[in-house]
PDB file of C-alpha atoms in Angstrom:
ATOM      1  CA  MET Z  90     160.842  67.860  81.226  1.00  0.00           C
ATOM      2  CA  ARG Z  91     159.413  66.411  84.712  1.00  0.00           C
ATOM      3  CA  PHE Z  92     155.665  65.143  84.913  1.00  0.00           C
ATOM      4  CA  GLY Z  93     155.982  64.580  88.741  1.00  0.00           C
ATOM      5  CA  SER Z  94     156.142  68.275  89.435  1.00  0.00           C
ATOM      6  CA  ARG Z  95     153.217  69.158  87.778  1.00  0.00           C
ATOM      7  CA  ARG Z  96     150.049  70.837  89.937  1.00  0.00           C
ATOM      8  CA  GLY Z  97     146.889  72.277  89.180  1.00  0.00           C
ATOM      9  CA  LEU Z  98     144.676  70.955  86.774  1.00  0.00           C
ATOM     10  CA  THR Z  99     144.334  71.063  82.538  1.00  0.00           C
ATOM     11  CA  LEU Z 100     141.883  72.840  80.460  1.00  0.00           C
ATOM     12  CA  ILE Z 101     140.327  69.882  79.499  1.00  0.00           C
ATOM     13  CA  GLU Z 102     139.995  68.430  83.297  1.00  0.00           C
ATOM     14  CA  LEU Z 103     138.491  71.964  84.095  1.00  0.00           C
ATOM     15  CA  ILE Z 104     135.641  72.313  81.211  1.00  0.00           C
ATOM     16  CA  VAL Z 105     134.841  68.448  82.402  1.00  0.00           C
ATOM     17  CA  ALA Z 106     134.019  69.317  86.234  1.00  0.00           C
ATOM     18  CA  PHE Z 107     132.205  72.398  84.807  1.00  0.00           C
ATOM     19  CA  THR Z 108     130.112  70.382  82.608  1.00  0.00           C
ATOM     20  CA  ILE Z 109     129.444  67.721  85.034  1.00  0.00           C
ATOM     21  CA  MET Z 110     128.464  70.449  87.654  1.00  0.00           C
ATOM     22  CA  ALA Z 111     126.489  72.215  85.143  1.00  0.00           C
ATOM     23  CA  LEU Z 112     124.448  69.159  84.317  1.00  0.00           C
ATOM     24  CA  LEU Z 113     123.909  68.198  88.354  1.00  0.00           C
ATOM     25  CA  THR Z 114     122.121  71.895  88.942  1.00  0.00           C
ATOM     26  CA  ALA Z 115     120.098  71.836  85.650  1.00  0.00           C
ATOM     27  CA  MET Z 116     118.669  68.280  86.905  1.00  0.00           C
ATOM     28  CA  ALA Z 117     118.152  69.648  90.781  1.00  0.00           C
ATOM     29  CA  VAL Z 118     116.294  72.773  89.966  1.00  0.00           C
ATOM     30  CA  PRO Z 119     113.936  71.155  88.518  1.00  0.00           C
ATOM     31  CA  LEU Z 120     113.080  69.085  91.318  1.00  0.00           C
ATOM     32  CA  ALA Z 121     113.445  71.793  93.667  1.00  0.00           C
ATOM     33  CA  ARG Z 122     110.907  73.645  92.262  1.00  0.00           C
ATOM     34  CA  TYR Z 123     108.760  70.718  92.036  1.00  0.00           C
ATOM     35  CA  LYS Z 124     109.368  70.231  96.199  1.00  0.00           C
ATOM     36  CA  VAL Z 125     108.327  73.810  97.036  1.00  0.00           C
ATOM     37  CA  ARG Z 126     105.182  73.374  94.500  1.00  0.00           C
ATOM     38  CA  ARG Z 127     104.160  70.844  96.663  1.00  0.00           C
ATOM     39  CA  ASP Z 128     104.816  71.521  99.788  1.00  0.00           C
ATOM     40  CA  ARG Z 129     102.294  74.501  98.758  1.00  0.00           C
ATOM     41  CA  GLU Z 130      99.729  72.537  97.907  1.00  0.00           C
ATOM     42  CA  ARG Z 131     100.119  70.790 100.445  1.00  0.00           C
ATOM     43  CA  ASP Z 132      99.949  73.781 102.945  1.00  0.00           C
ATOM     44  CA  LEU Z 133      96.568  74.949 100.553  1.00  0.00           C
ATOM     45  CA  ARG Z 134      95.057  71.980 101.293  1.00  0.00           C
ATOM     46  CA  TYR Z 135      95.639  71.496 105.217  1.00  0.00           C
ATOM     47  CA  ALA Z 136      94.240  75.135 105.212  1.00  0.00           C
ATOM     48  CA  LEU Z 137      91.236  74.898 103.246  1.00  0.00           C
ATOM     49  CA  ARG Z 138      90.428  71.969 104.989  1.00  0.00           C
ATOM     50  CA  GLU Z 139      91.063  73.579 108.436  1.00  0.00           C
ATOM     51  CA  MET Z 140      88.159  76.587 107.386  1.00  0.00           C
ATOM     52  CA  ARG Z 141      85.884  74.287 105.929  1.00  0.00           C
ATOM     53  CA  THR Z 142      85.974  72.202 109.124  1.00  0.00           C
ATOM     54  CA  ALA Z 143      84.884  75.353 111.271  1.00  0.00           C
ATOM     55  CA  ILE Z 144      82.617  76.633 108.491  1.00  0.00           C
ATOM     56  CA  ASP Z 145      80.771  72.940 108.928  1.00  0.00           C
ATOM     57  CA  LYS Z 146      81.236  72.458 113.022  1.00  0.00           C
ATOM     58  CA  TYR Z 147      79.397  76.134 112.985  1.00  0.00           C
ATOM     59  CA  LYS Z 148      76.751  75.429 110.544  1.00  0.00           C
ATOM     60  CA  ASP Z 149      76.099  72.072 113.028  1.00  0.00           C
ATOM     61  CA  LEU Z 150      75.685  74.621 116.199  1.00  0.00           C
ATOM     62  CA  ALA Z 151      73.199  76.285 114.310  1.00  0.00           C
ATOM     63  CA  ASP Z 152      71.082  73.429 113.185  1.00  0.00           C
ATOM     64  CA  ARG Z 153      71.214  72.325 116.812  1.00  0.00           C
ATOM     65  CA  ASN Z 154      69.978  75.857 117.539  1.00  0.00           C
ATOM     66  CA  GLN Z 155      72.376  76.382 119.911  1.00  0.00           C
ATOM     67  CA  LEU Z 156      74.093  79.653 118.600  1.00  0.00           C
ATOM     68  CA  GLY Z 157      69.983  81.411 119.537  1.00  0.00           C
ATOM     69  CA  ALA Z 158      68.673  83.227 116.803  1.00  0.00           C
ATOM     70  CA  LEU Z 159      70.353  83.809 113.804  1.00  0.00           C
ATOM     71  CA  ASP Z 160      70.340  86.501 111.089  1.00  0.00           C
ATOM     72  CA  VAL Z 161      68.195  85.301 108.206  1.00  0.00           C
ATOM     73  CA  ASP Z 162      70.129  85.402 105.399  1.00  0.00           C
ATOM     74  CA  SER Z 163      72.862  83.432 107.081  1.00  0.00           C
ATOM     75  CA  ASP Z 164      71.313  80.054 106.299  1.00  0.00           C
ATOM     76  CA  GLY Z 165      72.790  78.622 109.629  1.00  0.00           C
ATOM     77  CA  TYR Z 166      76.501  79.978 108.058  1.00  0.00           C
ATOM     78  CA  PRO Z 167      79.094  82.212 109.795  1.00  0.00           C
ATOM     79  CA  GLU Z 168      78.907  85.628 108.321  1.00  0.00           C
ATOM     80  CA  SER Z 169      82.372  85.873 108.173  1.00  0.00           C
ATOM     81  CA  LEU Z 170      85.696  83.734 108.930  1.00  0.00           C
ATOM     82  CA  GLU Z 171      86.889  86.464 111.935  1.00  0.00           C
ATOM     83  CA  MET Z 172      83.204  85.296 113.667  1.00  0.00           C
ATOM     84  CA  LEU Z 173      85.381  82.143 113.610  1.00  0.00           C
ATOM     85  CA  VAL Z 174      88.211  83.092 115.012  1.00  0.00           C
ATOM     86  CA  GLU Z 175      86.397  85.293 117.770  1.00  0.00           C
ATOM     87  CA  GLY Z 176      84.534  82.625 118.675  1.00  0.00           C
ATOM     88  CA  VAL Z 177      80.241  82.227 118.657  1.00  0.00           C
ATOM     89  CA  ARG Z 178      78.231  82.458 121.904  1.00  0.00           C
ATOM     90  CA  LEU Z 179      76.132  79.996 122.814  1.00  0.00           C
ATOM     91  CA  ALA Z 180      72.445  80.071 123.872  1.00  0.00           C
ATOM     92  CA  GLY Z 181      71.305  79.978 126.943  1.00  0.00           C
ATOM     93  CA  THR Z 182      74.585  81.151 128.598  1.00  0.00           C
ATOM     94  CA  VAL Z 183      76.038  84.886 129.216  1.00  0.00           C
ATOM     95  CA  ASP Z 184      79.818  84.530 128.692  1.00  0.00           C
ATOM     96  CA  LYS Z 185      80.632  81.156 127.358  1.00  0.00           C
ATOM     97  CA  LYS Z 186      81.798  81.530 123.541  1.00  0.00           C
ATOM     98  CA  ILE Z 187      83.657  78.594 121.696  1.00  0.00           C
ATOM     99  CA  ARG Z 188      86.035  79.405 118.931  1.00  0.00           C
ATOM    100  CA  LEU Z 189      85.863  77.130 116.273  1.00  0.00           C
ATOM    101  CA  LEU Z 190      89.183  78.674 114.376  1.00  0.00           C
ATOM    102  CA  ARG Z 191      92.386  79.489 116.101  1.00  0.00           C
ATOM    103  CA  ARG Z 192      93.164  81.712 113.344  1.00  0.00           C
ATOM    104  CA  ILE Z 193      92.888  82.637 109.678  1.00  0.00           C
ATOM    105  CA  PRO Z 194      95.680  80.469 107.716  1.00  0.00           C
ATOM    106  CA  LYS Z 195      97.608  82.310 105.006  1.00  0.00           C
ATOM    107  CA  ASP Z 196      96.894  81.509 101.789  1.00  0.00           C
ATOM    108  CA  PRO Z 197     100.497  79.581 100.774  1.00  0.00           C
ATOM    109  CA  MET Z 198      99.663  80.202  97.241  1.00  0.00           C
ATOM    110  CA  THR Z 199      98.737  84.287  97.418  1.00  0.00           C
ATOM    111  CA  ASN Z 200     101.030  84.568 100.356  1.00  0.00           C
ATOM    112  CA  SER Z 201      98.194  86.570 102.236  1.00  0.00           C
ATOM    113  CA  TYR Z 202      95.147  86.133 104.889  1.00  0.00           C
ATOM    114  CA  ASP Z 203      92.359  87.214 102.210  1.00  0.00           C
ATOM    115  CA  TRP Z 204      90.815  84.130 101.098  1.00  0.00           C
ATOM    116  CA  GLY Z 205      87.881  83.843  98.303  1.00  0.00           C
ATOM    117  CA  LYS Z 206      84.354  83.456  99.844  1.00  0.00           C
ATOM    118  CA  ARG Z 207      81.638  81.592  98.531  1.00  0.00           C
ATOM    119  CA  SER Z 208      77.700  82.035  99.938  1.00  0.00           C
ATOM    120  CA  THR Z 209      75.216  79.528  99.800  1.00  0.00           C
ATOM    121  CA  ARG Z 210      73.379  81.740  97.499  1.00  0.00           C
ATOM    122  CA  ASP Z 211      76.611  82.123  95.226  1.00  0.00           C
ATOM    123  CA  ASP Z 212      77.275  80.442  91.833  1.00  0.00           C
ATOM    124  CA  PRO Z 213      80.156  77.750  93.034  1.00  0.00           C
ATOM    125  CA  LYS Z 214      81.973  78.302  90.381  1.00  0.00           C
ATOM    126  CA  SER Z 215      81.807  82.026  90.972  1.00  0.00           C
ATOM    127  CA  ASN Z 216      84.896  84.291  92.206  1.00  0.00           C
ATOM    128  CA  SER Z 217      82.697  87.069  93.698  1.00  0.00           C
ATOM    129  CA  TRP Z 218      81.293  87.325  97.028  1.00  0.00           C
ATOM    130  CA  GLY Z 219      77.621  87.973  97.839  1.00  0.00           C
ATOM    131  CA  GLY Z 220      78.254  88.833 101.438  1.00  0.00           C
ATOM    132  CA  GLN Z 221      75.309  86.935 102.866  1.00  0.00           C
ATOM    133  CA  ASN Z 222      77.521  83.940 104.769  1.00  0.00           C
ATOM    134  CA  VAL Z 223      80.587  82.000 104.431  1.00  0.00           C
ATOM    135  CA  PHE Z 224      79.347  78.667 102.484  1.00  0.00           C
ATOM    136  CA  ASP Z 225      83.007  77.951 101.272  1.00  0.00           C
ATOM    137  CA  VAL Z 226      86.495  79.234 100.987  1.00  0.00           C
ATOM    138  CA  TYR Z 227      88.753  79.135  97.944  1.00  0.00           C
ATOM    139  CA  SER Z 228      92.746  80.372  97.234  1.00  0.00           C
ATOM    140  CA  LYS Z 229      92.238  83.896  94.939  1.00  0.00           C
ATOM    141  CA  THR Z 230      95.990  82.792  92.942  1.00  0.00           C
ATOM    142  CA  LEU Z 231      95.207  82.453  89.050  1.00  0.00           C
ATOM    143  CA  GLU Z 232      97.616  79.506  88.893  1.00  0.00           C
ATOM    144  CA  LYS Z 233      96.974  76.019  88.335  1.00  0.00           C
ATOM    145  CA  ALA Z 234      98.124  72.453  89.725  1.00  0.00           C
ATOM    146  CA  GLY Z 235     100.063  69.940  87.825  1.00  0.00           C
ATOM    147  CA  ASP Z 236      96.513  68.391  86.794  1.00  0.00           C
ATOM    148  CA  GLY Z 237      95.318  71.500  85.049  1.00  0.00           C
ATOM    149  CA  THR Z 238      92.714  72.197  87.489  1.00  0.00           C
ATOM    150  CA  PRO Z 239      92.977  76.091  89.136  1.00  0.00           C
ATOM    151  CA  TYR Z 240      93.347  76.313  93.060  1.00  0.00           C
ATOM    152  CA  SER Z 241      90.502  78.155  93.136  1.00  0.00           C
ATOM    153  CA  GLU Z 242      88.734  75.263  92.657  1.00  0.00           C
ATOM    154  CA  TRP Z 243      90.204  73.114  95.333  1.00  0.00           C
TER     155      TRP Z 243
END
């Protein structure tokens, strides 16, 4: 018998190689899921900060009376998010509009453009919008972050 002309792998070598590959795959999948979740959380924080900053800028303009007469129920906050995208007309100008938000960002948790809204007259933990104004926004997902807080409370 010649052992030098032997080609291929033995059954033991195949089992060992397959076991190593299975272990590496089993370790990589949770890391990939964690990275995807972390990226979605980062995108959610960025989108919320962007919209909340635009709402705050609108409120600042309203408090300085630069938006003219406002609806009494609005309390100086925008009536909708679309209003921030379309632009608001400055008081004393005919055609000058300020756009406070380029576009409504997509919610990375629900993969939609539909955000939860809260008005100044809503309960801070409420998930229903009274419709008077947009004081705050939140994600409509029911998922929770790694520390146990719901994403809707971010």
